[in-house]
Coordinates of C-alpha atoms in Angstrom, one line a residue:
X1 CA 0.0 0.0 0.0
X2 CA 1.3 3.7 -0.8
X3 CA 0.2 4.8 2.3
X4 CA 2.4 8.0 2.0
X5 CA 0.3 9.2 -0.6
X6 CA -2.2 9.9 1.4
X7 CA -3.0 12.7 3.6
X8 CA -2.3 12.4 7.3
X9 CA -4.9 12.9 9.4
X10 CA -4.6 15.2 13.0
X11 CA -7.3 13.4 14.7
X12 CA -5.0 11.1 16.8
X13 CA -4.9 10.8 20.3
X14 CA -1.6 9.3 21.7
X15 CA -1.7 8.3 25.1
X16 CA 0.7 5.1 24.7
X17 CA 2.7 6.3 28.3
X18 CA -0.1 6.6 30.5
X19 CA 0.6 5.6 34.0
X20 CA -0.1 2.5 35.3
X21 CA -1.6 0.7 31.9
X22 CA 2.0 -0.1 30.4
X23 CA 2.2 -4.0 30.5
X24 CA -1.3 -5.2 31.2
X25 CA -1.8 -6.5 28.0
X26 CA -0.5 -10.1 28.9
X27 CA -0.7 -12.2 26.0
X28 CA -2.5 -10.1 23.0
X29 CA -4.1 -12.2 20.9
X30 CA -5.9 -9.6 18.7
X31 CA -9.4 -8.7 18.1
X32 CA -11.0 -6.4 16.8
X33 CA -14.1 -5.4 18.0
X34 CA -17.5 -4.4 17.5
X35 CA -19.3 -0.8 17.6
X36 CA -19.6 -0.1 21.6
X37 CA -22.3 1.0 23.7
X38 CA -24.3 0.7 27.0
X39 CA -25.9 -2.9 25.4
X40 CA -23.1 -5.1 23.7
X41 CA -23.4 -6.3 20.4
X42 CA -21.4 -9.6 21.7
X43 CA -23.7 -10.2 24.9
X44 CA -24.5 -13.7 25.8
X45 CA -21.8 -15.4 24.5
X46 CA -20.5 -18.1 26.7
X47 CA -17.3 -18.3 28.0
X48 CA -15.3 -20.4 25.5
X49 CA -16.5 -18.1 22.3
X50 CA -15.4 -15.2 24.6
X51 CA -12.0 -16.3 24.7
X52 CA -12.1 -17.1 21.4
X53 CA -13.1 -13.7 20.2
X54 CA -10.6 -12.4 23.1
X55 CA -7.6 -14.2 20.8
X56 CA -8.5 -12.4 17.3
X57 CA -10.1 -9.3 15.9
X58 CA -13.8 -10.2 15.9
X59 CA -14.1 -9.5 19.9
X60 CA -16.9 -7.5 21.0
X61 CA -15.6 -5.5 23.5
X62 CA -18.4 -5.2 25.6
X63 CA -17.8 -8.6 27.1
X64 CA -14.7 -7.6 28.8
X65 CA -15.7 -3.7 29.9
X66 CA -16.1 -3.2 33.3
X67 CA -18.7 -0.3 32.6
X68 CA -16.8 2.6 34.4
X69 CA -17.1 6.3 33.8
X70 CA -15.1 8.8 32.2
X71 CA -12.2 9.2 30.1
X72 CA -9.2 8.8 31.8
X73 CA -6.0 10.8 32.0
X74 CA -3.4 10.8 29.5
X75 CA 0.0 12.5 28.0
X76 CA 1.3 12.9 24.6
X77 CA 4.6 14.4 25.3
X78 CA 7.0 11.0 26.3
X79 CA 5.4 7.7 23.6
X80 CA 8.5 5.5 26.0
X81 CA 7.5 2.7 27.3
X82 CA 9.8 1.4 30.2
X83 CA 12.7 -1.1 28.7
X84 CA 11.5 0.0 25.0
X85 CA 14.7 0.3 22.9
X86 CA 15.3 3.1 20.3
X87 CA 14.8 1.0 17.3
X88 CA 11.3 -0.4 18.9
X89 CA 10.5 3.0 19.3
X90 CA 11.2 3.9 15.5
X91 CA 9.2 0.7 14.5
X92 CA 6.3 1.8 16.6
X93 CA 5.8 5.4 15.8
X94 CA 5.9 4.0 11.9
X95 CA 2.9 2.0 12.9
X96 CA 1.9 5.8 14.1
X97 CA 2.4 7.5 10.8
X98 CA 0.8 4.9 9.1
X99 CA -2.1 4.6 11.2
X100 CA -2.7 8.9 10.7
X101 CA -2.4 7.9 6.5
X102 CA -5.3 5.5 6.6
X103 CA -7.3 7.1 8.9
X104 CA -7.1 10.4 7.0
X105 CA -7.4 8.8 3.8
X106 CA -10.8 7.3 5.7
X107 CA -11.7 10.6 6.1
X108 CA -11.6 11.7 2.6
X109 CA -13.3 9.0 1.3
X110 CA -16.3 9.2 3.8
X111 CA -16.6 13.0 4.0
X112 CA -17.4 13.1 -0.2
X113 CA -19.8 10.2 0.7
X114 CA -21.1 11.6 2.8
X115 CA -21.9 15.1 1.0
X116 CA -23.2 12.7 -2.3
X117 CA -26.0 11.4 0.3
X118 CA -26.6 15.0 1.6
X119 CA -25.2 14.7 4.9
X120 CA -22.4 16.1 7.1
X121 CA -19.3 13.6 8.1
X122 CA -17.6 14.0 11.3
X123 CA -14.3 12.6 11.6
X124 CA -14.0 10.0 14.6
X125 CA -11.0 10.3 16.5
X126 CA -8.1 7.3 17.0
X127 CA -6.5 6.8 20.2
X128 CA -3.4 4.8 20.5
X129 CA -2.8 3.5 24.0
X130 CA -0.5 0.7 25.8
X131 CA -1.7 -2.2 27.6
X132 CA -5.1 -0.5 28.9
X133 CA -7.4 2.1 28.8
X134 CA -9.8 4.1 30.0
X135 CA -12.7 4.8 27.3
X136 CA -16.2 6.7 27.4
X137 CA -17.8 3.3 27.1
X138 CA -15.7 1.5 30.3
X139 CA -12.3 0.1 30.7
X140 CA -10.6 -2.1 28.5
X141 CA -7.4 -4.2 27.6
X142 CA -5.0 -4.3 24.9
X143 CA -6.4 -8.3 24.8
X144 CA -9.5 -7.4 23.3
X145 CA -7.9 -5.7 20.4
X146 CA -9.3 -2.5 18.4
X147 CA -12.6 -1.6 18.8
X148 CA -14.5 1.7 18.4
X149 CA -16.7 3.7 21.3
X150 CA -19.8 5.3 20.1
X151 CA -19.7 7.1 23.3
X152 CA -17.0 9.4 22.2
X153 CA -16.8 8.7 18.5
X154 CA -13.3 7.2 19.0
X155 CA -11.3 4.1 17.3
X156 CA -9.1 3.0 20.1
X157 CA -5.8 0.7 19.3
X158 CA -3.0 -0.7 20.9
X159 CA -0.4 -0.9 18.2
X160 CA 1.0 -4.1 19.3
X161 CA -2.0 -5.4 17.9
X162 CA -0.6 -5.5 14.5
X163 CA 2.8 -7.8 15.4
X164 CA 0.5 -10.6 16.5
X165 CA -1.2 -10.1 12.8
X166 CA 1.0 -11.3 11.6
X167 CA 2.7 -13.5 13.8
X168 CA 0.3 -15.5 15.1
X169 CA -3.0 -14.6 12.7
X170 CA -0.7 -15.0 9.6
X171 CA -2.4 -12.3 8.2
X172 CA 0.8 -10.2 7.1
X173 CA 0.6 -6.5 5.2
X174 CA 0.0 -2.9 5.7
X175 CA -3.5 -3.0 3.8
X176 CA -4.4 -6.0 6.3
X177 CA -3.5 -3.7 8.7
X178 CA -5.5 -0.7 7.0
X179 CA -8.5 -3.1 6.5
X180 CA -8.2 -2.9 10.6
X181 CA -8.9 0.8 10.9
X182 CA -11.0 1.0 8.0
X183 CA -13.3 -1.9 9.7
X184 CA -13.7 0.4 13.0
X185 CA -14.4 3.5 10.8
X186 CA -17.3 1.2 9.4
X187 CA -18.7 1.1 12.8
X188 CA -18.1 5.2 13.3
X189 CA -20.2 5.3 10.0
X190 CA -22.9 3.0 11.1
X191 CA -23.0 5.5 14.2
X192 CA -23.7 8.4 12.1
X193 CA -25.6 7.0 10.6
X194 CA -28.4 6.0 13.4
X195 CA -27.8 2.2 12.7
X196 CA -25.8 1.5 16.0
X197 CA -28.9 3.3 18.2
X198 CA -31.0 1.2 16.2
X199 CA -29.7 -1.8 16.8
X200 CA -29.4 -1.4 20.2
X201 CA -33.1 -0.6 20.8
X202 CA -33.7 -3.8 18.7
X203 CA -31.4 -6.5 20.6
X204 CA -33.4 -6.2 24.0
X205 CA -36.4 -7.5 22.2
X206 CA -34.5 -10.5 20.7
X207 CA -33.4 -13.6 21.9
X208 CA -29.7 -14.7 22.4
X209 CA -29.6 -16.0 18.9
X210 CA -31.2 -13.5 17.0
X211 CA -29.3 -10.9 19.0
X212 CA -26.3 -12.9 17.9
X213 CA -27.7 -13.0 14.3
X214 CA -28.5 -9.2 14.4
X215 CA -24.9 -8.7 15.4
X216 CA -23.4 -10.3 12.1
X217 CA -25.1 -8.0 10.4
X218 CA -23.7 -4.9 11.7
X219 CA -19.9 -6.7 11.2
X220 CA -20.7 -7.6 8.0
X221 CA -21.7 -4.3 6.9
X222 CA -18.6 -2.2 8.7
X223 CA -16.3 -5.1 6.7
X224 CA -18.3 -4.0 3.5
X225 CA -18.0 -0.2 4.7
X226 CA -14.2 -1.5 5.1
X227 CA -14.1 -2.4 1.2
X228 CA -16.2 0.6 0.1
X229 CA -12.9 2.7 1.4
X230 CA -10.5 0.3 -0.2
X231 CA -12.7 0.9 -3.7
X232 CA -11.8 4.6 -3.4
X233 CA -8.5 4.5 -1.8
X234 CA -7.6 2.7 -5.2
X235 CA -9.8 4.3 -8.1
X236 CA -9.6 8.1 -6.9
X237 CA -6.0 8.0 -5.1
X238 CA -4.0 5.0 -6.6
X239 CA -2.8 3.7 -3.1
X240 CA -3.4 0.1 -3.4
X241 CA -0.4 -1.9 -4.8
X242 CA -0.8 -5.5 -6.0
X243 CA -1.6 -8.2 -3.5
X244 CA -3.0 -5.3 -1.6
X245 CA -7.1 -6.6 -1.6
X246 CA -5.4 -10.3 -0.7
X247 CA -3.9 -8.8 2.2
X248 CA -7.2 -7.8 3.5
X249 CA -9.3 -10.8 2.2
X250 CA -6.8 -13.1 3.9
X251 CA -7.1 -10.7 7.5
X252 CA -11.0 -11.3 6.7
X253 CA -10.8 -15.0 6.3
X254 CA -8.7 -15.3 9.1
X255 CA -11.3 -14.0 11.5
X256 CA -14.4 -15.2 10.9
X257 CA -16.3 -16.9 13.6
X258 CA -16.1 -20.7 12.2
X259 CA -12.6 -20.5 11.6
X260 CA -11.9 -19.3 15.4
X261 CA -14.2 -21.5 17.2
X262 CA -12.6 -24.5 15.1
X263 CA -9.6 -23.4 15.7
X264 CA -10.4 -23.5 19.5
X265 CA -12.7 -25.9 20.4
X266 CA -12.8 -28.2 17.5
X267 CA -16.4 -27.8 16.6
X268 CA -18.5 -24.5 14.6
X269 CA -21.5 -23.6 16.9
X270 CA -23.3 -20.8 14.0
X271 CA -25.9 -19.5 16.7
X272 CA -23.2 -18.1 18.9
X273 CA -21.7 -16.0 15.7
X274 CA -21.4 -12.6 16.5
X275 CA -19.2 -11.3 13.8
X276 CA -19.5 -13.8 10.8
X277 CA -18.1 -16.8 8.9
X278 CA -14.9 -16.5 7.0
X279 CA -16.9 -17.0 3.9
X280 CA -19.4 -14.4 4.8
X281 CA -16.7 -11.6 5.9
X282 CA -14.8 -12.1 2.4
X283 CA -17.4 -11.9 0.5
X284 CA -19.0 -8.5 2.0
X285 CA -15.6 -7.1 2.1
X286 CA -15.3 -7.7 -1.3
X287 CA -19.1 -6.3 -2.2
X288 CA -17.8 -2.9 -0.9
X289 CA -14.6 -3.1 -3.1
X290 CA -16.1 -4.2 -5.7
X291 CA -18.8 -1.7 -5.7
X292 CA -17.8 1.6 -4.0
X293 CA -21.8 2.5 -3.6
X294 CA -22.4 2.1 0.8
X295 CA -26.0 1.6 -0.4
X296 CA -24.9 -1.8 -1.5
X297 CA -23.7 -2.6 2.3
X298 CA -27.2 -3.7 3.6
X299 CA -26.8 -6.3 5.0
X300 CA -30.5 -6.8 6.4
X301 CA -31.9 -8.8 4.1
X302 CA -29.5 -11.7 3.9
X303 CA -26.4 -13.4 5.1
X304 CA -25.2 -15.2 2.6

């Protein structure tokens, strides 16, 4: 990806050096996570899938917030973390300056969207943090992986996230990686959009696996949302390079629910999907892409 091409966004928060978060992570294993709110999108799952979704991007974060208050304190000046070498720190704030390139290439694409439907974008904000944070919707660790807040219209990432991508995910590749921001900004979209308030009025009339149904949906359509960006990264700015829309079909694949739950338990249970088969999160990544048109992300009237 030519991420330098694109225009780098200010709307980044950096509190990677808050005290007392640095190291809580543990073992990050990924996920990244649904739209967030006083009602989960993830609730009921039992324990097992919870881990599950804990180890790879398709955790709904709600499962592991604690539901406290407020914001939290932060500083931007020192990005050190204790024992982190110089050339670490060069890697990481890479992973920084790539981050701000997507996100402000996100912008672009959604804010002339956005005007084409008659409406007003407004830019969500990414926070990078270390370990743990402090978010308008509760507290939450670095082990859940990304995940966006409705609460405050923010994206919030622990940049370690991306080395176990590719480690342990094997889904290598800075548009994988982009397909990781861009999916959050999906759920920012669905936000402005009223979907998310919908949805959650919705859920407490469902049962647990209608609720779980109702919550594929809303991943499906932020991974179509995902491709719709990829569509005009490419046409209108040139930034994809070959192998680019692999990347991110291969990050897709790797997350869907069956894979995961096979993975871990050695069995597929498709009522406790939250966030989509393999199959299914390709295949709307790829109707964005393909298309470019949002209006072609609803996912209401079908999964397959």
């Amino acid at each position: 990806m030519l991420w330098r091409r694109g225009r780098r966004s200010d709307n980044v928060e950096d509190r990677r050096g808050a005290g007392g978060f640095g190291g809580l992570g543990g073992g990050l294993g990924g996920g990244f996570g649904s739209s967030r709110r006083g009602v989960g999108l993830g609730g009921g799952l039992g324990l097992v899938v919870i881990v599950v979704l804990a180890l790879l991007f398709g955790v709904d974060p709600t499962t592991l917030l604690q539901g406290l208050d407020g914001t939290g304190g932060y500083q931007t000046e020192d990005n050190r973390q204790p024992g982190q070498d110089s050339g670490n720190m060069a890697a990481t704030d890479e992973k920084k300056e790539f981050v701000s390139h997507v996100l402000g290439d996100t912008e672009d694409t959604w804010n002339t969207l956005f005007q084409q439907l008659g409406r007003t974008y407004q830019d969500p904000r990414l926070v990078l943090f270390s370990g743990a944070i402090q978010s308008a919707c509760g507290f939450a660790q670095a082990a859940m992986g990304p995940f966006y807040c409705p609460a405050d219209s923010k994206v919030y990432i622990d940049l370690s996230f991306y080395d176990e991508l590719q480690r342990r995910f094997q889904a290598p590749g800075d548009f994988a990686q982009a397909y990781v921001i861009a999916h959050e900004v999906g759920h920012h979209v669905q936000h402005l959009l009223g979907i998310t308030d919908q949805v959650d009025r919705q859920r407490s009339r469902l049962s647990k696996a209608d609720a779980n149904a109702l919550s594929v949906r809303i991943e499906l359509q932020a991974d179509c949302f995902a491709g719709i960006w990829a569509h005009h990264a490419d046409s209108e700015r040139n930034l994809l390079e070959e192998g680019d829309v692999e990347e991110a079909l291969n990050a897709a694949a790797a997350i869907g629910d069956d894979r995961l739950q096979e993975q871990s338990q050695g069995y597929v249970v498709p009522d406790s999907f939250t966030h989509g088969s393999s199959e299914q999160r390709v295949k709307w990544f790829k109707t964005g892409w393909k298309s470019g048109d949002p209006t072609v992300c609803d996912t209401s009237g079908g999964l397959e």
